[in-house]
XYZ file of C-alpha atoms in Angstrom:
496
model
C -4.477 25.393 43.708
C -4.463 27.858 46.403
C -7.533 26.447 48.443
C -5.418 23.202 48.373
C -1.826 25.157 49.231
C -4.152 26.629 51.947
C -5.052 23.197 53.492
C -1.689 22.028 53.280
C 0.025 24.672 54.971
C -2.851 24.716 57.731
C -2.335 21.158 58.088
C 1.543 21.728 58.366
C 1.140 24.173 61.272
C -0.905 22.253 62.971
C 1.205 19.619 63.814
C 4.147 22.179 63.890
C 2.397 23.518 66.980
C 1.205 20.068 68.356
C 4.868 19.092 68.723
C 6.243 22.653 69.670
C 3.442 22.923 72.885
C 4.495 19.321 73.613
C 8.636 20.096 73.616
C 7.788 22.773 75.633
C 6.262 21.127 78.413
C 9.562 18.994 78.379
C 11.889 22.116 78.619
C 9.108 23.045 81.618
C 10.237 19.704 83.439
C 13.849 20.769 82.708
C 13.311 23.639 84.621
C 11.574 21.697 88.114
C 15.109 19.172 87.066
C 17.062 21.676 87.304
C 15.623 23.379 90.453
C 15.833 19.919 91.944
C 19.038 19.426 91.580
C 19.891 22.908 93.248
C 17.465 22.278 95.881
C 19.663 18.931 96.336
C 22.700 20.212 96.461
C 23.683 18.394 93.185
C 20.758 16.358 93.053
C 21.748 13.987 95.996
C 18.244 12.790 98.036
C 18.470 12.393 101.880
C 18.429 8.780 102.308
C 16.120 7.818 105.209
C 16.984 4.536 107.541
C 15.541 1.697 107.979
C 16.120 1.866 111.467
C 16.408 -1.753 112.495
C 12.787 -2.631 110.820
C 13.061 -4.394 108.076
C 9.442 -5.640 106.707
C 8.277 -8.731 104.212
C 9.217 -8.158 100.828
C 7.839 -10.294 97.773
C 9.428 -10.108 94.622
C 7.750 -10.883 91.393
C 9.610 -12.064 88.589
C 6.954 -12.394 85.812
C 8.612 -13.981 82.416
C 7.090 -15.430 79.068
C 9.391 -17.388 76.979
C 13.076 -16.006 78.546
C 15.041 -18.922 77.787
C 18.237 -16.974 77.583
C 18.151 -14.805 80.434
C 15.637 -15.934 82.890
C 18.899 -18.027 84.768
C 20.303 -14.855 85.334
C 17.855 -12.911 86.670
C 16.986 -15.567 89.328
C 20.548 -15.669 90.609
C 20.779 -12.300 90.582
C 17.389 -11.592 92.415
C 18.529 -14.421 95.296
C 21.374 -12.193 95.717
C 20.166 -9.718 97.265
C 21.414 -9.024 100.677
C 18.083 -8.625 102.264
C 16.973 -11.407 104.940
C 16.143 -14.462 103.266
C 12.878 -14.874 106.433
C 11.904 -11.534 105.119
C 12.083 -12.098 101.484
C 9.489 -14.190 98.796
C 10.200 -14.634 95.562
C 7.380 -15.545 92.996
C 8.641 -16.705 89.454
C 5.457 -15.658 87.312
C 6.298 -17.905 84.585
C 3.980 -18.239 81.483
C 5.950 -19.704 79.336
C 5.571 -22.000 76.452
C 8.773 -23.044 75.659
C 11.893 -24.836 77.796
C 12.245 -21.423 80.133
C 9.734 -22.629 82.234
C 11.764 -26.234 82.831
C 15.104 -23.774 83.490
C 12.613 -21.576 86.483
C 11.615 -25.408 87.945
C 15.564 -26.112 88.396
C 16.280 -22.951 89.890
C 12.932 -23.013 92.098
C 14.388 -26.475 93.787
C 17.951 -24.669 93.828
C 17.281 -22.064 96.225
C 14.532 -23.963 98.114
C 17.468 -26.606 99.118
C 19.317 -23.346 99.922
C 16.430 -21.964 101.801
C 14.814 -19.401 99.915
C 11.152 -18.973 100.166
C 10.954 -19.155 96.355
C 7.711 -20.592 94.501
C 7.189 -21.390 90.506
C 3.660 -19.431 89.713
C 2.384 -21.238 86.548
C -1.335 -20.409 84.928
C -3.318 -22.555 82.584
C -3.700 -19.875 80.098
C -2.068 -16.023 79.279
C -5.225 -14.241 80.237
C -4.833 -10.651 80.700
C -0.648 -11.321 80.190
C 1.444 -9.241 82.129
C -1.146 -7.700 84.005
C -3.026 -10.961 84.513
C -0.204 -12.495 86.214
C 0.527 -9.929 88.314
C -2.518 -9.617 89.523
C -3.255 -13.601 90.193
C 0.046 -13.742 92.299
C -0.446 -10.722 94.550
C -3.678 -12.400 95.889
C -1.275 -15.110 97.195
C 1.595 -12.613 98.187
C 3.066 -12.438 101.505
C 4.685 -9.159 101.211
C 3.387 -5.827 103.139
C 5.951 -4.368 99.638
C 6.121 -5.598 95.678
C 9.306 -5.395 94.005
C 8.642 -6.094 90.171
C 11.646 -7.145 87.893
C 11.108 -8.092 84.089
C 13.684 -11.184 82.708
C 16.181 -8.655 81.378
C 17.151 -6.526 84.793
C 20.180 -7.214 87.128
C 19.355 -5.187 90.180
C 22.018 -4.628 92.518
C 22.275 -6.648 95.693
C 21.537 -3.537 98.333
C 18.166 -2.794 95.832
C 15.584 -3.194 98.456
C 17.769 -1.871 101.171
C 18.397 1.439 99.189
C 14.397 1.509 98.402
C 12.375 0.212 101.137
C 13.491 3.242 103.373
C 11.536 5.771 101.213
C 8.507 4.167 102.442
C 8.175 5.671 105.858
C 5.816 8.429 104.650
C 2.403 5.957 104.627
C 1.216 7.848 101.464
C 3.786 6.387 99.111
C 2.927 4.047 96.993
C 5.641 3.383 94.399
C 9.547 3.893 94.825
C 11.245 3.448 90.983
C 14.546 3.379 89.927
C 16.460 4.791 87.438
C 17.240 2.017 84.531
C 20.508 1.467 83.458
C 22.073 -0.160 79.731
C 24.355 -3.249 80.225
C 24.577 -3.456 76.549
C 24.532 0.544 75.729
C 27.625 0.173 73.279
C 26.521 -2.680 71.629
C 24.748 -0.861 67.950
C 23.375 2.185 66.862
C 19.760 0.427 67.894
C 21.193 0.334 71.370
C 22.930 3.430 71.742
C 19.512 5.172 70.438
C 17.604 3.599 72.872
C 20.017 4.581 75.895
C 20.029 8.163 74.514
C 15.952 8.501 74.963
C 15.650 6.319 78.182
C 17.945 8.539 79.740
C 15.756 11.456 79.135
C 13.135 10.026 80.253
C 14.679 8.608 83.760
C 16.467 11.793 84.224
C 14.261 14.873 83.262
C 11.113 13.649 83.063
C 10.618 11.389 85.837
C 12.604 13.371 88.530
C 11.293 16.845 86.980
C 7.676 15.422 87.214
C 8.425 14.717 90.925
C 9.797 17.779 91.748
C 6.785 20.018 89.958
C 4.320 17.765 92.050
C 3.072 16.162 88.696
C 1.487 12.819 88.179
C 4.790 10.442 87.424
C 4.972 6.678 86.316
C 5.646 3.341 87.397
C 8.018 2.063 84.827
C 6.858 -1.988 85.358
C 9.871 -3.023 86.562
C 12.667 -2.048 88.979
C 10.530 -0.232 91.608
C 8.718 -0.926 94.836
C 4.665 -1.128 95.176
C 2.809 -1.159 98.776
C 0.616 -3.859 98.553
C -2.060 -2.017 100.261
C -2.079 0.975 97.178
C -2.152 -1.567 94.471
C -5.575 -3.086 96.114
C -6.652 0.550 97.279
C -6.088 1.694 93.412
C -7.956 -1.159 91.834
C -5.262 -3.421 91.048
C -3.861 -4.611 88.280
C -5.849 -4.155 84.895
C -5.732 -5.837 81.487
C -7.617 -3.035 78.905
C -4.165 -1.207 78.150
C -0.418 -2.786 76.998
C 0.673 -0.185 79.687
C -0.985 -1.232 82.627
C 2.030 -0.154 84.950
C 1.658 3.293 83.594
C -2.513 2.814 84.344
C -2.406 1.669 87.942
C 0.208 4.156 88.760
C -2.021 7.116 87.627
C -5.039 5.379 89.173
C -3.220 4.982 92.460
C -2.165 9.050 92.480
C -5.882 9.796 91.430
C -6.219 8.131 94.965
C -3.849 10.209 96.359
C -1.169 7.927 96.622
C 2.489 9.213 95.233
C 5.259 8.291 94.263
C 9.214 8.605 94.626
C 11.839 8.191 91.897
C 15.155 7.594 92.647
C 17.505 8.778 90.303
C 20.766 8.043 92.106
C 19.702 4.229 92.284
C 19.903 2.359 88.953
C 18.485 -1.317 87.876
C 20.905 -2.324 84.737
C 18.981 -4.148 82.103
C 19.346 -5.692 78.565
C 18.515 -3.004 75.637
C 16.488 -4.679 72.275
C 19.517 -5.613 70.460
C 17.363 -5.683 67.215
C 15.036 -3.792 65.413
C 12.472 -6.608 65.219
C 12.202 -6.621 69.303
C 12.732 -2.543 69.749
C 9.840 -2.041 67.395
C 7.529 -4.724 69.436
C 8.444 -2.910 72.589
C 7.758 0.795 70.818
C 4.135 -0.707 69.581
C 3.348 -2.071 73.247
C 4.707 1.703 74.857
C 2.748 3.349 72.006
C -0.531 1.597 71.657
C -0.463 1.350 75.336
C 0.217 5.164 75.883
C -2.897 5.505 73.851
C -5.213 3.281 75.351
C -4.182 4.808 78.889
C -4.784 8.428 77.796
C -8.485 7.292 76.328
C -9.181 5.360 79.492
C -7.789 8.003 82.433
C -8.202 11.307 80.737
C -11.770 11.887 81.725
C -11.029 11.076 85.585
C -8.515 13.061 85.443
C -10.393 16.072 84.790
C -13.030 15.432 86.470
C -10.970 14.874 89.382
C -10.113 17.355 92.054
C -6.450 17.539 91.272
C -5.115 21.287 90.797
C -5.242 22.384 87.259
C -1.042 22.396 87.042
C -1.122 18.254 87.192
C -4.275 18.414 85.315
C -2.251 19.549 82.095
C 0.870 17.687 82.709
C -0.529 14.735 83.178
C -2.741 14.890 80.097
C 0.731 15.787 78.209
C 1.833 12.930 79.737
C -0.644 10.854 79.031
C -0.730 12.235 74.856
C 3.071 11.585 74.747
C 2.378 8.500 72.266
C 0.601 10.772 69.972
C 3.581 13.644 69.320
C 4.573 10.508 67.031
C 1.771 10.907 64.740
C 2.014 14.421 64.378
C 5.606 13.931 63.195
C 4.938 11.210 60.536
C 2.051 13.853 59.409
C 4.143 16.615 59.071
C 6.947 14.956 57.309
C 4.431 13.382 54.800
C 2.542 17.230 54.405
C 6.556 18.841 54.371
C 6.496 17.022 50.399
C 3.776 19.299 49.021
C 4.636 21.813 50.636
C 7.930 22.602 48.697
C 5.315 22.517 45.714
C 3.273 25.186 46.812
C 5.919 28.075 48.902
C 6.634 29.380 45.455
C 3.613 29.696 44.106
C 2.019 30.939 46.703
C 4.516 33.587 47.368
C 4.076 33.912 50.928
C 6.724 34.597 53.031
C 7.371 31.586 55.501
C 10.194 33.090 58.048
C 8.002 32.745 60.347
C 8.258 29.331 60.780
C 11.577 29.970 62.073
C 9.891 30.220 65.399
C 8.963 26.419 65.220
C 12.522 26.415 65.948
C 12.320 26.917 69.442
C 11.151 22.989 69.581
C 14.098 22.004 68.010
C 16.321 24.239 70.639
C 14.245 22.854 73.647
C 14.932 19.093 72.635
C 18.717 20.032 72.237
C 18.789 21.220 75.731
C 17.132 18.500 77.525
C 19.178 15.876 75.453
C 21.946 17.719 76.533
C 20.919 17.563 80.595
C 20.125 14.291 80.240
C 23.394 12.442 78.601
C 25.911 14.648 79.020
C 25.106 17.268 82.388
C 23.185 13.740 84.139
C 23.925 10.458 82.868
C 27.272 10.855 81.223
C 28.489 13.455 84.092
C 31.369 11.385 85.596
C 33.455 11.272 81.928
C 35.276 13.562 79.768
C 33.040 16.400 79.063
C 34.414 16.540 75.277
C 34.339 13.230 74.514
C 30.543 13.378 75.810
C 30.417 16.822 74.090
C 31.359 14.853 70.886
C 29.331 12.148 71.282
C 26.361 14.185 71.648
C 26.799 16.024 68.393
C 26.940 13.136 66.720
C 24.409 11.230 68.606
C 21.461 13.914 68.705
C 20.697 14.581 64.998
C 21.219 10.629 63.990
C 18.575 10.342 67.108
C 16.157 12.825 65.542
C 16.041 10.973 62.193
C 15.787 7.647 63.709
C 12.684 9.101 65.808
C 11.422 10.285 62.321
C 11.870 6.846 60.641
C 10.074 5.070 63.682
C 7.040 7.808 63.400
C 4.816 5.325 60.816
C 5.035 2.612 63.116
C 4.580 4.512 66.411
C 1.555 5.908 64.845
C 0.000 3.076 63.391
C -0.101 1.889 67.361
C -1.137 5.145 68.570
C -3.945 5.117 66.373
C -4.911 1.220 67.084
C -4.821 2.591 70.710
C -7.328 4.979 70.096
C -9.458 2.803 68.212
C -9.895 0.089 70.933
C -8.587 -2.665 68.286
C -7.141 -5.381 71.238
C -3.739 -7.005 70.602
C -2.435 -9.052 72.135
C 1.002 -8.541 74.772
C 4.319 -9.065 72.477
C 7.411 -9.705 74.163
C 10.477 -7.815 73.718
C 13.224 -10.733 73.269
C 16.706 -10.507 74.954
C 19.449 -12.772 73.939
C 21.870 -12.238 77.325
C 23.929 -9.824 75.764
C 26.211 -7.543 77.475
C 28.650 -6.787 75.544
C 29.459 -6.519 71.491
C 31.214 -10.061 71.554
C 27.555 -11.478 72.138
C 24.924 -11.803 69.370
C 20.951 -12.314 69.245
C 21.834 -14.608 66.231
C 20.156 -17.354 68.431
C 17.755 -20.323 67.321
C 15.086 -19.146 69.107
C 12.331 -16.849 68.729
C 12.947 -16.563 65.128
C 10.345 -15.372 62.426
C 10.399 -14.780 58.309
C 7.441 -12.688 57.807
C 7.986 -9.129 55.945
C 5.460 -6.825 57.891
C 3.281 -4.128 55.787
C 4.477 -1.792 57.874
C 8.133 -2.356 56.887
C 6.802 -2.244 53.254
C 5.393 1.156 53.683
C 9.002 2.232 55.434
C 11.134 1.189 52.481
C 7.814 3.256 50.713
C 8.671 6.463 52.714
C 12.588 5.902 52.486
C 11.521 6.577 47.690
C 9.153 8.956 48.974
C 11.691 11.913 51.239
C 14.112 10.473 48.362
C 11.769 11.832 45.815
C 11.244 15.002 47.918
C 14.938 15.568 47.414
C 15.059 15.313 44.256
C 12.214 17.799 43.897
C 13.618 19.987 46.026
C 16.482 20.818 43.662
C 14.274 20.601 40.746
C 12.236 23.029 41.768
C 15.109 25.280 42.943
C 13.252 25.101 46.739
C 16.028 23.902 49.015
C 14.397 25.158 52.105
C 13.274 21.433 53.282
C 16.251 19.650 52.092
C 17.546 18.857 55.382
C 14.664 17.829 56.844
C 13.847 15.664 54.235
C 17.852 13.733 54.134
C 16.717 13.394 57.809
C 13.638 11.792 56.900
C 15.047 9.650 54.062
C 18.042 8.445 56.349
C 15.544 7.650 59.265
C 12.750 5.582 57.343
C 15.901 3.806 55.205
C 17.643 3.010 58.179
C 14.872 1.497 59.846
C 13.674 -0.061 56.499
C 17.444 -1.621 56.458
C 17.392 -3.238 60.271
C 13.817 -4.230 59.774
C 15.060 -6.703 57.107
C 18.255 -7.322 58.299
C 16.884 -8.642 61.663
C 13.839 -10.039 60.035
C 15.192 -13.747 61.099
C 15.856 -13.145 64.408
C 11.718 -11.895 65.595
C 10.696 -12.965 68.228
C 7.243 -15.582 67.499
């Protein structure tokens, strides 16, 4: 009984301090955010000019199966108030469906309004994203790439407000903050804008300003043509392969510029179906990255700061893992703290993870993002927001780690796309005749499984007279059910 208290409790810490070092790093990038934003005077970059030079831009547009949005996102893209003799467009279109007979239309469109503008079909998916992106750029005309998924709506001076950042020759990427269209649609979305804002706030512009390896997002940023070749180009072994080439290009010694002031709007995963395809392409393919670059990065001759970061970075993906461990080893653990008798304060200074996520949250949405309205309204909305966040996180850690762990493995999969339905406000709906599916997943089985199990860890918890978990575990019961609920409650609506 003890030996096996013993393993439990070692097995609890363990992750404890996995996902303490790793909320720590993040309060570390709060700090370079922070000093940027002093250095800046509020954060505000000098924007360079152009200075009368205005080079060949191609713009890729690669879509699979967009019927409802991939109108849109031409007419928005052959908007932009850039010289049309200076600007290419490339419709990567692999569809299987009617979208690609909606990109033909608009293709003849904006030729008869001349647009250089050309419909890229291929026979076959091969490599997916990656594989079209990396077909087309042979063929593009473009000295700089500007990559746009179906679901962005980038604003008319985008390349002018870019393209200037590219006078130092060493930059290879310029990316853009993403905005939410559909932010206030559901809880799903509202989540969703509550991380990503984190993540284009913090950690991208605190990675900058540290001099740490950074990301390419896939979309809504810039790419010299000459870095993409000089890096390796474009690779099909990971589900991330933006986040890939981008590390391969700064291994190079390429960098990269985010621009936190510019934002690309785009359509949030109204449902759970699509967020949790797009969370198991992120995951797995934060996995398969980290297995794939980790070596050469320490092996490279980068200093030892961006050495660590990176591989943080890179291990992101796997904090999910530790968190569906240590809810599932939190259960026992009630059993044993009593007869054990050991005194477990100090786990209060685990704490400090909790207080570090607070605080960046905070920065993000309400200091950052949410700076222009009422600071008690945002005040508000981030008390309520933040813990409802942390136990949707928890609910989504089975999943997340079931792809982190194929991602490890090396089991291939292929690219699932994240469907969007054109919604941009709570009028619309995803309730659509396309891209439906009926098939319960194991993995939502197991959820509803978890949702009994922190139930029964309640339950226990005041039968044994140890209330010392109980809030953690109505977090974890509220997170699994939740996402149990919207798993089946979207279940027609998946994308196939």
């Amino acid at each position: 009984m003890v030996l096996l208290g013993n393993i439990v409790i070692g097995a609890y810490l363990l992750c404890l301090t996995f996902i303490t070092v790793y909320c720590l790093f993040q309060f570390h990038l709060l700090f370079h955010y922070k000093k940027y934003k002093r250095k800046q005077n509020g954060g505000h970059r000098p924007k360079p000019e152009l200075n009368g030079h205005l080079p060949m831009v191609t713009i890729q547009l690669p879509i699979y199966n967009e019927y409802y949005v991939v109108s849109r996102l031409i007419d928005t893209i052959c908007k932009m108030d850039y010289p049309q003799s200076k600007m290419e467009i490339q419709i990567l279109d692999d569809s299987t469906d009617e979208t690609v007979d909606i990109s033909r239309e608009k293709v003849a469109e904006y030729k008869a309004k001349g647009f250089d503008i050309n419909l890229v079909q291929r026979t076959d998916r091969k490599g997916y994203k990656a594989g079209a992106l990396k077909e087309a750029t042979v063929d593009a005309k473009g000295e700089f790439i500007a990559i746009f998924d179906a679901d962005f709506l980038p604003g008319a001076n985008f390349l002018r407000e870019t393209l200037p950042h590219f006078q130092d020759d060493k930059v290879a990427v310029v990316q853009t903050r993403w905005g939410h269209i559909n932010q206030g649609y559901s809880l799903i979305t509202e989540m969703q804008a509550f991380q990503l804002n984190v993540h284009f706030t913090v950690e991208q512009q605190g990675r900058e300003s540290g001099n740490y390896l950074l990301q390419f997002n896939g979309t809504a940023g810039v790419w010299r043509t000459e870095a993409i070749a000089d890096a390796g180009g474009w690779e099909a072994d990971t589900l991330t392969e933006d986040l890939d080439l981008s590390y391969r290009a700064q291994l190079k010694g390429w960098q990269i510029i985010f621009l936190e002031d510019v934002t690309s709007p785009a359509e949030l995963p109204a449902e759970m179906i699509g967020l949790k395809s797009q969370q198991y392409r992120w995951m797995k393919g934060g996995a398969e990255t980290a297995k794939k670059l980790l070596p050469k990065i320490w092996s490279s001759d980068i200093r030892m700061g961006r050495k660590i970061h990176a591989s943080v970075h890179l291990l992101g993906s796997t904090v999910f893992l530790f968190v569906f461990l240590i809810g599932v080893f939190s259960v026992p653990l009630i059993y044993f703290i009593n007869p054990l008798d050991a005194d477990f304060r100090f786990l209060n200074v685990f704490l400090i993870s909790l207080l570090s996520v607070a605080v960046v949250y905070y920065v993000a949405n309400v200091q950052s993002v949410w700076k222009n309205d009422n600071w008690i309204k945002s005040l508000l909305k981030f008390i309520l927001l933040f813990p409802v966040f942390l136990s949707l996180s928890m609910g989504l850690s089975l999943h997340n780690s079931i792809a982190v762990i194929a991602g490890y493995m090396g089991k291939k999969s292929s690219f699932v796309r994240t469907p969007k339905f054109n919604i941009t406000g709570i009028a619309d709906s995803f309730r659509k005749d396309r891209y439906q599916g009926f098939k319960i997943s194991k993995v939502t089985i197991l959820e509803g499984f978890m949702t009994l199990y922190f139930l029964g860890a309640i339950v226990s918890g005041f039968w044994l007279g140890n209330v010392s978990m109980l809030l953690f575990h109505i977090s974890l019961c509220l997170g699994y059910g939740t996402i149990f609920f919207y798993s089946i409650k979207h279940l027609n609506y998946q994308a196939t």
